Amino acid sequence: MAPRSTSSSITAAKNDHVMDFFGNLVGAMAQPGRRVISVLLVDRSLSMKGYETPVMDAVNDHLRDIKDPPDKSAQYAMVVTFNDGYRISVPLSPAATVNPMTSYVPKGNTLLYETIYLVLKLFTTAYRQLNTDQRRDLVIAMGIFTDGKDNQSPRAKYPAKLVQLVREARAMGFHFYTYGFRFDAVAIAEQMGMPTDDDHAKSFDKNPADFAAAGQHFSHSTTTFFGGEHFRPGSKTT
């Protein structure tokens, strides 16, 4: 047998990584009881430079605050960052054991549409593997932090391809939250086929308090699907 080329070895490694992630995702979705799987997609393009600390604080406060949800649901979380490409900055984990985001270096362009599409495609494909009982009491929520328009995704495909997939995901019951920083969240949510009401599309300035407020809103939204007392932003768990 001829030796595998370097490029094919890299492709195989990436495919193995995706399959591992996919298996973990299906496993988390199939757990019994009330559970919420949230993924936060965070813009890491050059225009976010100078805001590294408040962005990381907002993300990590969210990961901390979902450890003790008011609705007592089982929480799972992951964080994906994007610029010219995308990376899983915090792998999918139960909230009790999830690690904080430790690196955030803005540079490059904004691969907004394609990043959301690729991540959402994995989630919708995994959801389709579940039977009716496994889908019961399962909530999937996606939050998007961005400060600008997509300038990297192929225009021949996007945003039309994303809009179609979002439509399918919303029919499955997925939830979407768009947060714009000095950027119109309603306009970009509308372009992607996502909800545009004030509970799901919120525009902010670009300062620490605003990044914190966006993170708190996402935490509140993802920890009260099944009721529970009002979420207290910044409350710590022991």
CSV table of C-alpha atoms in Angstrom, one decimal, residues 66-230:
chain,number,residue,atom,x,y,z
A,66,ILE,CA,-24.5,28.6,33.6
A,67,LYS,CA,-23.0,26.2,36.2
A,68,ASP,CA,-26.0,26.9,38.5
A,69,PRO,CA,-29.0,27.5,36.2
A,70,PRO,CA,-32.2,28.9,37.8
A,71,ASP,CA,-34.2,26.3,35.9
A,72,LYS,CA,-32.1,23.4,37.1
A,73,SER,CA,-31.4,22.2,33.6
A,74,ALA,CA,-28.3,20.2,32.7
A,75,GLN,CA,-26.2,22.7,30.8
A,76,TYR,CA,-23.6,22.0,28.1
A,77,ALA,CA,-21.5,24.8,26.4
A,78,MET,CA,-19.0,25.4,23.7
A,79,VAL,CA,-17.3,28.5,22.2
A,80,VAL,CA,-16.3,29.0,18.6
A,81,THR,CA,-14.3,32.1,17.5
A,82,PHE,CA,-13.9,33.2,13.9
A,83,ASN,CA,-11.9,35.5,11.6
A,84,ASP,CA,-10.5,34.3,8.3
A,85,GLY,CA,-11.5,30.8,9.5
A,86,TYR,CA,-12.9,29.4,12.7
A,87,ARG,CA,-11.7,27.4,15.7
A,88,ILE,CA,-13.3,25.7,18.6
A,89,SER,CA,-11.9,27.8,21.5
A,90,VAL,CA,-13.8,26.0,24.2
A,91,PRO,CA,-14.8,22.4,23.4
A,92,LEU,CA,-18.3,21.1,24.1
A,93,SER,CA,-18.4,20.2,27.8
A,94,PRO,CA,-20.9,19.9,30.6
A,95,ALA,CA,-21.1,23.3,32.4
A,96,ALA,CA,-19.8,21.8,35.6
A,97,THR,CA,-16.5,20.9,34.0
A,98,VAL,CA,-16.2,23.4,31.1
A,99,ASN,CA,-12.9,25.2,30.8
A,100,PRO,CA,-12.6,29.0,30.4
A,101,MET,CA,-11.5,30.6,27.2
A,102,THR,CA,-7.8,31.3,27.6
A,103,SER,CA,-6.8,32.9,24.3
A,104,TYR,CA,-8.4,35.5,22.1
A,105,VAL,CA,-6.3,37.3,19.6
A,106,PRO,CA,-8.2,39.4,17.0
A,107,LYS,CA,-6.9,39.6,13.5
A,108,GLY,CA,-8.0,39.0,9.9
A,109,ASN,CA,-11.4,39.2,8.3
A,110,THR,CA,-15.0,38.2,9.3
A,111,LEU,CA,-16.1,34.7,8.2
A,112,LEU,CA,-19.5,35.1,9.8
A,113,TYR,CA,-21.9,33.3,7.5
A,114,GLU,CA,-19.9,30.3,6.7
A,115,THR,CA,-18.8,29.8,10.4
A,116,ILE,CA,-22.4,29.8,11.6
A,117,TYR,CA,-23.4,27.5,8.7
A,118,LEU,CA,-20.7,24.9,9.4
A,119,VAL,CA,-21.4,24.8,13.1
A,120,LEU,CA,-25.1,24.8,12.7
A,121,LYS,CA,-24.9,22.0,10.1
A,122,LEU,CA,-23.2,19.7,12.6
A,123,PHE,CA,-25.8,20.5,15.2
A,124,THR,CA,-28.8,19.9,12.9
A,125,THR,CA,-27.3,16.7,11.6
A,126,ALA,CA,-26.7,15.5,15.1
A,127,TYR,CA,-30.3,16.5,16.1
A,128,ARG,CA,-31.7,14.4,13.2
A,129,GLN,CA,-30.0,11.3,14.8
A,130,LEU,CA,-32.2,11.5,17.8
A,131,ASN,CA,-35.5,9.7,18.3
A,132,THR,CA,-38.6,11.5,19.6
A,133,ASP,CA,-38.0,10.6,23.2
A,134,GLN,CA,-34.4,11.9,23.0
A,135,ARG,CA,-35.5,15.2,21.5
A,136,ARG,CA,-37.9,15.8,24.4
A,137,ASP,CA,-36.7,18.5,26.9
A,138,LEU,CA,-33.7,19.3,24.7
A,139,VAL,CA,-33.0,23.0,23.9
A,140,ILE,CA,-30.3,24.1,21.5
A,141,ALA,CA,-29.3,27.8,21.6
A,142,MET,CA,-26.8,29.8,19.5
A,143,GLY,CA,-25.5,33.2,20.4
A,144,ILE,CA,-23.5,35.4,18.0
A,145,PHE,CA,-21.1,38.2,19.0
A,146,THR,CA,-20.1,40.4,16.1
A,147,ASP,CA,-19.1,44.0,15.3
A,148,GLY,CA,-19.3,44.0,11.5
A,149,LYS,CA,-20.4,42.6,8.2
A,150,ASP,CA,-19.2,39.3,6.8
A,151,ASN,CA,-16.3,40.0,4.4
A,152,GLN,CA,-14.9,36.5,3.9
A,153,SER,CA,-17.7,34.0,3.1
A,154,PRO,CA,-18.2,33.1,-0.6
A,155,ARG,CA,-20.9,35.4,-1.9
A,156,ALA,CA,-22.1,32.8,-4.4
A,157,LYS,CA,-23.3,30.7,-1.5
A,158,TYR,CA,-23.9,33.1,1.4
A,159,PRO,CA,-26.0,34.2,3.1
A,160,ALA,CA,-28.7,32.3,1.1
A,161,LYS,CA,-27.3,28.9,2.1
A,162,LEU,CA,-27.2,29.9,5.8
A,163,VAL,CA,-30.8,31.4,5.6
A,164,GLN,CA,-32.1,28.0,4.4
A,165,LEU,CA,-30.4,26.1,7.2
A,166,VAL,CA,-31.5,28.5,9.9
A,167,ARG,CA,-35.0,28.1,8.6
A,168,GLU,CA,-34.7,24.3,9.0
A,169,ALA,CA,-33.1,24.7,12.5
A,170,ARG,CA,-35.9,27.0,13.7
A,171,ALA,CA,-38.5,24.5,12.6
A,172,MET,CA,-36.6,22.0,14.8
A,173,GLY,CA,-36.9,24.4,17.7
A,174,PHE,CA,-33.4,25.8,17.8
A,175,HIS,CA,-33.0,29.3,19.4
A,176,PHE,CA,-30.8,32.1,18.0
A,177,TYR,CA,-29.5,35.3,19.7
A,178,THR,CA,-27.6,38.0,17.8
A,179,TYR,CA,-25.5,40.6,19.6
A,180,GLY,CA,-24.1,43.5,17.6
A,181,PHE,CA,-21.4,45.8,18.9
A,182,ARG,CA,-21.5,49.2,17.2
A,183,PHE,CA,-23.4,47.2,14.6
A,184,ASP,CA,-27.1,46.7,13.9
A,185,ALA,CA,-28.0,43.3,15.3
A,186,VAL,CA,-31.5,43.4,13.9
A,187,ALA,CA,-30.2,44.0,10.4
A,188,ILE,CA,-27.7,41.2,10.5
A,189,ALA,CA,-30.1,38.8,12.2
A,190,GLU,CA,-32.6,39.5,9.4
A,191,GLN,CA,-30.0,38.8,6.7
A,192,MET,CA,-29.4,35.4,8.3
A,193,GLY,CA,-33.0,34.5,8.8
A,194,MET,CA,-32.8,34.7,12.6
A,195,PRO,CA,-35.4,36.3,15.0
A,196,THR,CA,-35.2,40.1,15.1
A,197,ASP,CA,-37.3,40.9,18.2
A,198,ASP,CA,-35.7,42.6,21.2
A,199,ASP,CA,-35.3,39.3,23.1
A,200,HIS,CA,-33.2,37.8,20.3
A,201,ALA,CA,-31.4,40.6,18.5
A,202,LYS,CA,-29.7,43.3,20.6
A,203,SER,CA,-27.3,46.1,19.6
A,204,PHE,CA,-24.7,47.5,22.0
A,205,ASP,CA,-21.8,50.0,22.1
A,206,LYS,CA,-18.3,48.6,22.4
A,207,ASN,CA,-17.2,48.8,26.0
A,208,PRO,CA,-16.7,46.4,28.9
A,209,ALA,CA,-20.2,47.0,30.3
A,210,ASP,CA,-21.8,46.3,26.9
A,211,PHE,CA,-19.9,43.1,26.3
A,212,ALA,CA,-20.8,42.0,29.9
A,213,ALA,CA,-24.5,42.9,29.3
A,214,ALA,CA,-24.6,40.8,26.1
A,215,GLY,CA,-23.1,37.8,27.9
A,216,GLN,CA,-25.5,38.2,30.8
A,217,HIS,CA,-28.4,38.3,28.4
A,218,PHE,CA,-27.3,35.0,26.8
A,219,SER,CA,-26.8,33.4,30.2
A,220,HIS,CA,-30.2,34.4,31.3
A,221,SER,CA,-31.8,33.2,28.1
A,222,THR,CA,-30.1,29.8,28.2
A,223,THR,CA,-30.8,29.1,31.9
A,224,THR,CA,-34.5,30.0,32.1
A,225,PHE,CA,-36.0,27.9,29.3
A,226,PHE,CA,-37.6,25.6,31.9
A,227,GLY,CA,-38.6,28.3,34.4
A,228,GLY,CA,-36.8,29.0,37.7
A,229,GLU,CA,-36.2,32.1,39.7
A,230,HIS,CA,-34.9,35.2,38.0
